[in-house]
mmCIF file of C-alpha atoms in Angstrom:
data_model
loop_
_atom_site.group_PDB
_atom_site.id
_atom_site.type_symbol
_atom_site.label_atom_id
_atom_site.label_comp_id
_atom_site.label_asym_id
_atom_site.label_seq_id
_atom_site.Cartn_x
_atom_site.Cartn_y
_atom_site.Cartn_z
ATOM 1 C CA UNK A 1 43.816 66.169 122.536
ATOM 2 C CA UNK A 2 40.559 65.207 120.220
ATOM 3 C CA UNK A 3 42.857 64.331 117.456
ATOM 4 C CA UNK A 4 45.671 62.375 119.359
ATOM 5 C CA UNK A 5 42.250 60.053 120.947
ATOM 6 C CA UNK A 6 40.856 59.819 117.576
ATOM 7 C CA UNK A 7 44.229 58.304 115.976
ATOM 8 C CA UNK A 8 44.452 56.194 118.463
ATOM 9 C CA UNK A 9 41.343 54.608 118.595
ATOM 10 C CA UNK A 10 40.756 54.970 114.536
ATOM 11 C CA UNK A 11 37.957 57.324 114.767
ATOM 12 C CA UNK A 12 37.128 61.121 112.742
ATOM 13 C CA UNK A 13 37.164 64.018 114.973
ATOM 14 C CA UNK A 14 33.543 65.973 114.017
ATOM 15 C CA UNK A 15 34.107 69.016 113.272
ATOM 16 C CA UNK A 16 32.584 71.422 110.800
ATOM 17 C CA UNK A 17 36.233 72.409 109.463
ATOM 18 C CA UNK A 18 36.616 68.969 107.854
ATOM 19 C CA UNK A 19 33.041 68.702 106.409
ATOM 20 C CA UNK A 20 31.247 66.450 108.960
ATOM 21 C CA UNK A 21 28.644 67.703 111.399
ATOM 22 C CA UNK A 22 26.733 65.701 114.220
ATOM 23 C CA UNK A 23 23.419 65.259 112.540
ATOM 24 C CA UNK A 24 25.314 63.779 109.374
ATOM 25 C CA UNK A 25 27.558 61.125 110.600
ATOM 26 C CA UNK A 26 27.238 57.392 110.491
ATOM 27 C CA UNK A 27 28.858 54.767 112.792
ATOM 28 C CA UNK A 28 31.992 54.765 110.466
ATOM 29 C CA UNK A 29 33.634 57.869 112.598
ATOM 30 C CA UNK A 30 33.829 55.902 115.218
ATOM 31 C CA UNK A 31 36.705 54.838 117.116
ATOM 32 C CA UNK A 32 37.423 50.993 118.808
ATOM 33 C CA UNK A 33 39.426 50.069 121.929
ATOM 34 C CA UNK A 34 39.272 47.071 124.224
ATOM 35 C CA UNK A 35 38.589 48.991 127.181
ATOM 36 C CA UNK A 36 37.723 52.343 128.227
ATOM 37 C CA UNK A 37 38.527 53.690 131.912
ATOM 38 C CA UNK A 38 36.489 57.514 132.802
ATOM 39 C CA UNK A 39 37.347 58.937 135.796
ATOM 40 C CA UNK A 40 36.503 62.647 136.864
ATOM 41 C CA UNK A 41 40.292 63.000 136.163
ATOM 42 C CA UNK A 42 41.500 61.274 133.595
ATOM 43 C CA UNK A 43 40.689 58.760 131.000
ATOM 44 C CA UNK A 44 42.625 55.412 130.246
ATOM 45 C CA UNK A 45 42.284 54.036 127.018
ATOM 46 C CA UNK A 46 43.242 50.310 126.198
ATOM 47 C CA UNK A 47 44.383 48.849 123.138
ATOM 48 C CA UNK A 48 42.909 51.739 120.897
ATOM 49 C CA UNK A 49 42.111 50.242 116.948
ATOM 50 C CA UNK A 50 44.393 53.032 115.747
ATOM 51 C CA UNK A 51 46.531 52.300 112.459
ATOM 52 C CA UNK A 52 49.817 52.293 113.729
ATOM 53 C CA UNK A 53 51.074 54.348 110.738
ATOM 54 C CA UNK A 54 48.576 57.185 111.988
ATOM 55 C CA UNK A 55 50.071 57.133 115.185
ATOM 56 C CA UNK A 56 53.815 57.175 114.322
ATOM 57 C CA UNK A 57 52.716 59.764 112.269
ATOM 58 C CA UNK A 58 51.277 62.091 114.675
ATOM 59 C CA UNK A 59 54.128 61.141 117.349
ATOM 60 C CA UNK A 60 56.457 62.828 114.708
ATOM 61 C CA UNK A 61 54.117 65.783 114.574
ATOM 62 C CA UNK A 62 54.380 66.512 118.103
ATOM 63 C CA UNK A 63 58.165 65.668 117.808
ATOM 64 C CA UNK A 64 58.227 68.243 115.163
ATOM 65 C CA UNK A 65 56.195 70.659 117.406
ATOM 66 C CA UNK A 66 58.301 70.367 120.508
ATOM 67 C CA UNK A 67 61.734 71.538 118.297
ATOM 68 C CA UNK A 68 59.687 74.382 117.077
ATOM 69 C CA UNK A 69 58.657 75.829 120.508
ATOM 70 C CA UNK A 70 60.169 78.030 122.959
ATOM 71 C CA UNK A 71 57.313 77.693 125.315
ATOM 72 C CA UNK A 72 57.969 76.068 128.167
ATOM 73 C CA UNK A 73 54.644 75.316 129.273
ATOM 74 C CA UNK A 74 53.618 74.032 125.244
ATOM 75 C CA UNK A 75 56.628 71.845 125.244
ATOM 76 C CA UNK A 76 55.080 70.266 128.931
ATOM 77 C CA UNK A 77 51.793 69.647 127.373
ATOM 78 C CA UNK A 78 53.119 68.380 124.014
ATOM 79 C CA UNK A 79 55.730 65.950 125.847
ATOM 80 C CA UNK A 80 52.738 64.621 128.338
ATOM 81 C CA UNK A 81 50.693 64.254 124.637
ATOM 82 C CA UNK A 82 53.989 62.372 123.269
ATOM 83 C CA UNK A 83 54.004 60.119 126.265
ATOM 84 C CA UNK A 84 50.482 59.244 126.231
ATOM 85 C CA UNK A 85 50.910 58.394 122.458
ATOM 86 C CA UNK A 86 54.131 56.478 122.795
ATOM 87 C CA UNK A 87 53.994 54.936 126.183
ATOM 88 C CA UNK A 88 51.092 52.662 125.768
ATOM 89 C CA UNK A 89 49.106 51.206 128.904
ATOM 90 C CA UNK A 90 49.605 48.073 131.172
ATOM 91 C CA UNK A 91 46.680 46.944 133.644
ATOM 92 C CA UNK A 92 48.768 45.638 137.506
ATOM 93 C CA UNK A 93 47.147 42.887 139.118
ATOM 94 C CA UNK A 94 48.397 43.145 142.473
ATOM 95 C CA UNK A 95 47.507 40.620 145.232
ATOM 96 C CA UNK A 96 48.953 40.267 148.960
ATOM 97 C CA UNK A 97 48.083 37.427 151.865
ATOM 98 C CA UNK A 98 46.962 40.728 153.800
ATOM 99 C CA UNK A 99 45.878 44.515 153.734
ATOM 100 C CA UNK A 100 49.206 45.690 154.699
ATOM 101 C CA UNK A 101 51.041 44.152 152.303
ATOM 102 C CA UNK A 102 48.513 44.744 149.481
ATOM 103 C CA UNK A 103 48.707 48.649 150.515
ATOM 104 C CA UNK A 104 52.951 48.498 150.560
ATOM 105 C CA UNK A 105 53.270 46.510 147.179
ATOM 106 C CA UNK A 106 50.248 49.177 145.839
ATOM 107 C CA UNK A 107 52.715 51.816 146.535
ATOM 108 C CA UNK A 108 55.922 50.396 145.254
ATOM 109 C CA UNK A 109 54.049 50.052 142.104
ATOM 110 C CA UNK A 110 52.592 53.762 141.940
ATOM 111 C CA UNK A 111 55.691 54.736 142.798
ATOM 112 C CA UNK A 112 57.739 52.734 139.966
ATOM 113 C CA UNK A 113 54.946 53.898 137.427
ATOM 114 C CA UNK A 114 55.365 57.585 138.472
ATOM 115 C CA UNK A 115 59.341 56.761 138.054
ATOM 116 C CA UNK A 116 58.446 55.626 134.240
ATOM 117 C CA UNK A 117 56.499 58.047 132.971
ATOM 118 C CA UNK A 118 59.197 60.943 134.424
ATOM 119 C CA UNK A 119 61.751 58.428 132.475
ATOM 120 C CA UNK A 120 59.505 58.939 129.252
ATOM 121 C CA UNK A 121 59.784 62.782 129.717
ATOM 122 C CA UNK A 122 63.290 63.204 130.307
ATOM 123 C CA UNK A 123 64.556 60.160 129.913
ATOM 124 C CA UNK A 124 67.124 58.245 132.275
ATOM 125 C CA UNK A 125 70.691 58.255 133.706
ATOM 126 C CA UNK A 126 72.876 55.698 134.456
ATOM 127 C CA UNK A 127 71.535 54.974 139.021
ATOM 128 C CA UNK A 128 73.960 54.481 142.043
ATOM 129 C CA UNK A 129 74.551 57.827 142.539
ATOM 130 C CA UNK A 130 76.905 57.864 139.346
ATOM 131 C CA UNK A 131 75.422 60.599 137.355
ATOM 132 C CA UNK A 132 75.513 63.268 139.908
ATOM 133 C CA UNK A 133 79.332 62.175 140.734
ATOM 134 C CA UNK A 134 79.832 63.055 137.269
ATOM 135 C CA UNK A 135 78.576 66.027 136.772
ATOM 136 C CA UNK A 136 80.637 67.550 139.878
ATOM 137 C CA UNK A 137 83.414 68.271 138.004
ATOM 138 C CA UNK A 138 81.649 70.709 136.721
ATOM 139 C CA UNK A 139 80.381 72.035 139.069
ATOM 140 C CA UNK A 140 83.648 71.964 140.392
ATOM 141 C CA UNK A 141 84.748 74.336 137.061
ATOM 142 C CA UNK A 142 82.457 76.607 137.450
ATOM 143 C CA UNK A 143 82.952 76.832 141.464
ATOM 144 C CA UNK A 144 86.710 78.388 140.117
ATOM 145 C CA UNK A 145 84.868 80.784 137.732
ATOM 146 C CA UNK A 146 82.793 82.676 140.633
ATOM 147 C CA UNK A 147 83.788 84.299 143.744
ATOM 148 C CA UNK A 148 82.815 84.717 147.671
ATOM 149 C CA UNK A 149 79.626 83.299 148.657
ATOM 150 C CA UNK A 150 79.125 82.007 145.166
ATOM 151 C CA UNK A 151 81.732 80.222 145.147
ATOM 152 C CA UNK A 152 81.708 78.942 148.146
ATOM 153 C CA UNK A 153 77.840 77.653 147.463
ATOM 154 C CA UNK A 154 79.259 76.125 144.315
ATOM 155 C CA UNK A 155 81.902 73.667 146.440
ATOM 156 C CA UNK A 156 79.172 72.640 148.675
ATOM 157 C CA UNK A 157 77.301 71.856 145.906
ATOM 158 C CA UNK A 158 80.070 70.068 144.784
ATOM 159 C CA UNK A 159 80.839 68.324 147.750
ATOM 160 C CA UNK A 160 76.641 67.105 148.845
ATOM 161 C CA UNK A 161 76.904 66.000 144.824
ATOM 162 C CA UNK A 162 79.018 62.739 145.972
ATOM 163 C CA UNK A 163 77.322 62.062 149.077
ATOM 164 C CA UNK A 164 74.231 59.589 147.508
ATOM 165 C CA UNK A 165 77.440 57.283 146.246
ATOM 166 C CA UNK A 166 78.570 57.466 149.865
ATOM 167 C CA UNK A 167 75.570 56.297 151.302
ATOM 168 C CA UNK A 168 75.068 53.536 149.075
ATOM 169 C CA UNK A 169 78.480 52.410 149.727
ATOM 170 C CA UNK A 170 78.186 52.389 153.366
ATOM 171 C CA UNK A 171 74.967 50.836 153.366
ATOM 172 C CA UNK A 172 76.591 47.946 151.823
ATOM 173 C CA UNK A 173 79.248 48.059 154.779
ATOM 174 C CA UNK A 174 81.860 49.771 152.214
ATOM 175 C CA UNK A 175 83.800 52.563 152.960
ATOM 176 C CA UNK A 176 82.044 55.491 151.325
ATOM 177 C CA UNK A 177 85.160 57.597 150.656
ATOM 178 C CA UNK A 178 87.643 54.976 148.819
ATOM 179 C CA UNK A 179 84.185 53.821 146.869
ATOM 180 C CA UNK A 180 84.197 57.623 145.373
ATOM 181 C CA UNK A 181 87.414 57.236 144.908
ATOM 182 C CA UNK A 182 87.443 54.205 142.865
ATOM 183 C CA UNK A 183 84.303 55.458 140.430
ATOM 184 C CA UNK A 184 85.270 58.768 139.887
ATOM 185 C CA UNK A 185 88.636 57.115 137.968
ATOM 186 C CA UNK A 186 86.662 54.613 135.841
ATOM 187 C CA UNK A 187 86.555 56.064 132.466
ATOM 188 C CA UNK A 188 83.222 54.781 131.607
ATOM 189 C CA UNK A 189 80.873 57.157 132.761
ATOM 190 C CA UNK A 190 78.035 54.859 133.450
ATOM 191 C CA UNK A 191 80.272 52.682 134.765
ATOM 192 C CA UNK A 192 79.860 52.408 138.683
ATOM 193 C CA UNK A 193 79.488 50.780 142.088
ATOM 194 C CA UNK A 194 76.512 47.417 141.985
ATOM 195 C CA UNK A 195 75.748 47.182 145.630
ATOM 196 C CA UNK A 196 74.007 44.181 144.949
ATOM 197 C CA UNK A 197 77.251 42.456 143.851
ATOM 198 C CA UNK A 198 79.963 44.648 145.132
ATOM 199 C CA UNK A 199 81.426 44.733 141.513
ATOM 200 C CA UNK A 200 82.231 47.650 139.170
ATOM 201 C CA UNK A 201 80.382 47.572 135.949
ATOM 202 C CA UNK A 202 78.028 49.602 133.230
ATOM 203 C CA UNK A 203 75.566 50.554 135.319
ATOM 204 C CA UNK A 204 72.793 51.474 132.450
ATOM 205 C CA UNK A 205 73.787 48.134 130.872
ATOM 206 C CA UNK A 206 73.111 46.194 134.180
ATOM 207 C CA UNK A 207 69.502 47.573 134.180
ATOM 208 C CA UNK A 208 70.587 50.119 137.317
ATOM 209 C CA UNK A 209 69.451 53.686 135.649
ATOM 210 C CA UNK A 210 67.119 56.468 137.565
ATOM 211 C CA UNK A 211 64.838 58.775 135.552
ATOM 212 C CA UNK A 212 66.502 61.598 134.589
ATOM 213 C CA UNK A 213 64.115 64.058 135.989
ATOM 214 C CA UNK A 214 63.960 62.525 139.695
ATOM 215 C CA UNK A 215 67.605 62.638 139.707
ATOM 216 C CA UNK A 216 67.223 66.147 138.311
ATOM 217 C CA UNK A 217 64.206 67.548 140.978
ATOM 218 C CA UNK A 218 65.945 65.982 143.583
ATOM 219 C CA UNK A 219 68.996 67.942 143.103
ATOM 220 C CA UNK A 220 66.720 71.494 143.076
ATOM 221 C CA UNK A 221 64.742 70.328 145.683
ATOM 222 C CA UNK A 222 67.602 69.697 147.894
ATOM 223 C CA UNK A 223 69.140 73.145 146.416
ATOM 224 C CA UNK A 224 66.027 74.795 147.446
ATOM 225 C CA UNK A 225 65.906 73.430 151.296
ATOM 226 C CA UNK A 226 69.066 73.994 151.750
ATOM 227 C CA UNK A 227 68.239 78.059 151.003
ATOM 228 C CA UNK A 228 65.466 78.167 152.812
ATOM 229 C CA UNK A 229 67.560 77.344 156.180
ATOM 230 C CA UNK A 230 70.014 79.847 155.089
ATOM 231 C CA UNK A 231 67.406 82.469 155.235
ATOM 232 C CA UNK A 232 65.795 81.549 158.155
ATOM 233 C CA UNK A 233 66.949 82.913 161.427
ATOM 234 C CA UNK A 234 65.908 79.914 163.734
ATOM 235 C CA UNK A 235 65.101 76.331 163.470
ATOM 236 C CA UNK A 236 63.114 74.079 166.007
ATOM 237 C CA UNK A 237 64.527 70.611 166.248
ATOM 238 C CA UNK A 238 63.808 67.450 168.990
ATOM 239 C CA UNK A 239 66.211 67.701 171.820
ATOM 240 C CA UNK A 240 68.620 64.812 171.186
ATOM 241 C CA UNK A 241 68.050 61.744 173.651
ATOM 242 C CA UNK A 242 70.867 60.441 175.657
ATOM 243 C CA UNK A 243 71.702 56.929 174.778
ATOM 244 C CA UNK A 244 73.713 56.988 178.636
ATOM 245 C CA UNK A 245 71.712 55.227 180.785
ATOM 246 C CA UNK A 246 72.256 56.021 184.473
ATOM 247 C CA UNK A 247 72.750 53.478 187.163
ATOM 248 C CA UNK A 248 69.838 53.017 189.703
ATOM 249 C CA UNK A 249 70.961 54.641 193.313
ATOM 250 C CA UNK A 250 72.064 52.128 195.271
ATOM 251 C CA UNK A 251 72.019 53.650 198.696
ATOM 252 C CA UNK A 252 73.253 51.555 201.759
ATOM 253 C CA UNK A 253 75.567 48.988 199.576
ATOM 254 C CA UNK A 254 78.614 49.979 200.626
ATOM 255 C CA UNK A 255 81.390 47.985 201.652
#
């Protein structure tokens, strides 16, 4: 982490190895950035003086180092070093007319910067529930591959794998089941439903993609719910409401 903050800000890491020592060094080691941001948990540099060639370099280092690992946990550190490297930084000026809307745009925009940097990660799919549409066909295959539970656990799978295309559809007052119908025949496969317009088109070209890994987590999160209520033996709910409401006693009106 020394070395990726010294190429990006242009300065020498001290270290004995390399010949220079504390008591010997001038100002020339040091590195230059418009701003600096320390927190207790994290620092946010700004427009380091790096040489850009220094930089690409060391991006194809850790490039180089994430192909030759079979850690999992090294290639999560060396990917959040690639991003860090790569992704550069942005400062948000948000303002709002009050507190409440200051705090809701605040967290559209922490959420949309969490969405980014997963992007950077893993990169992104093509959005509107197209990507997991696609991939249940094969889940689909592999459903006819196992047997008994498994495969029944591989058709739900299957089947909850459509149902975010469904929902989008019917939000927009479509009928979910014909929209599935219609995207799961274009060839395309980023090709899909734009709510916004009600019109069929390349979804990733139209700017409409999700990060890969929400998309992904979602999917195992969802996967993992689902088996925790098959192992549990009871659930607590609320008692559903009645939406009937009764008609006041009216006593002594007859005719």
């Amino acid at each position: 982490m020394l070395a990726d903050i010294a190429v990006l800000t242009g300065a020498q890491v001290i270290l004995e190895e390399v010949g220079l020592k504390l008591d010997s060094i001038d100002l020339d080691v040091l590195g230059q950035a418009d701003r600096v941001v320390i927190t207790k948990d994290e620092t946010t540099i700004i427009n380091g003086a790096g040489s850009k060639d220094e930089i690409d370099g060391r991006i194809a280092q850790i490039k180089a180092e994430i192909d030759n690992t079979d850690s999992d946990y090294d290639t999560e550190k060396l990917q959040e070093r690639l991003a860090k490297l790569s992704g550069g930084v942005a400062v948000l000026k948000v303002g709002a007319a009050t507190e409440v809307e200051l705090k809701e745009k605040k967290h559209r925009i922490e959420d949309a910067v969490s969405t980014t940097k997963a992007a950077i990660e893993e990169g992104v799919v093509a959005g509107g529930g197209v990507t997991l549409l696609r991939a249940q066909q094969a889940v689909q295959e592999l459903a006819e591959t196992l047997v008994g539970d498994e495969a029944t656990g591989a058709r739900i799978v299957a089947k909850a794998l459509e149902a975010p295309l469904t929902q989008i559809a019917e939000n927009a007052g479509l009928e979910g089941g014909v929209i599935v119908s219609k995207v799961r025949a274009l060839k395309n496969p980023n090709e899909g439903l734009n709510a916004a317009t009600n019109e069929y088109e390349d979804l990733v070209a139209a700017g409409i993609i999700d990060a890969a890994k929400v998309t992904r987590s979602a999917l195992q999160n969802a996967a993992s719910i689902a088996a925790l209520f098959l192992t549990t033996e009871a659930v607590i709910t609320d008692a559903p409401v009645s939406s009937t409401i009764s008609s006041p006693d009216m006593g002594g009106m007859d005719f």
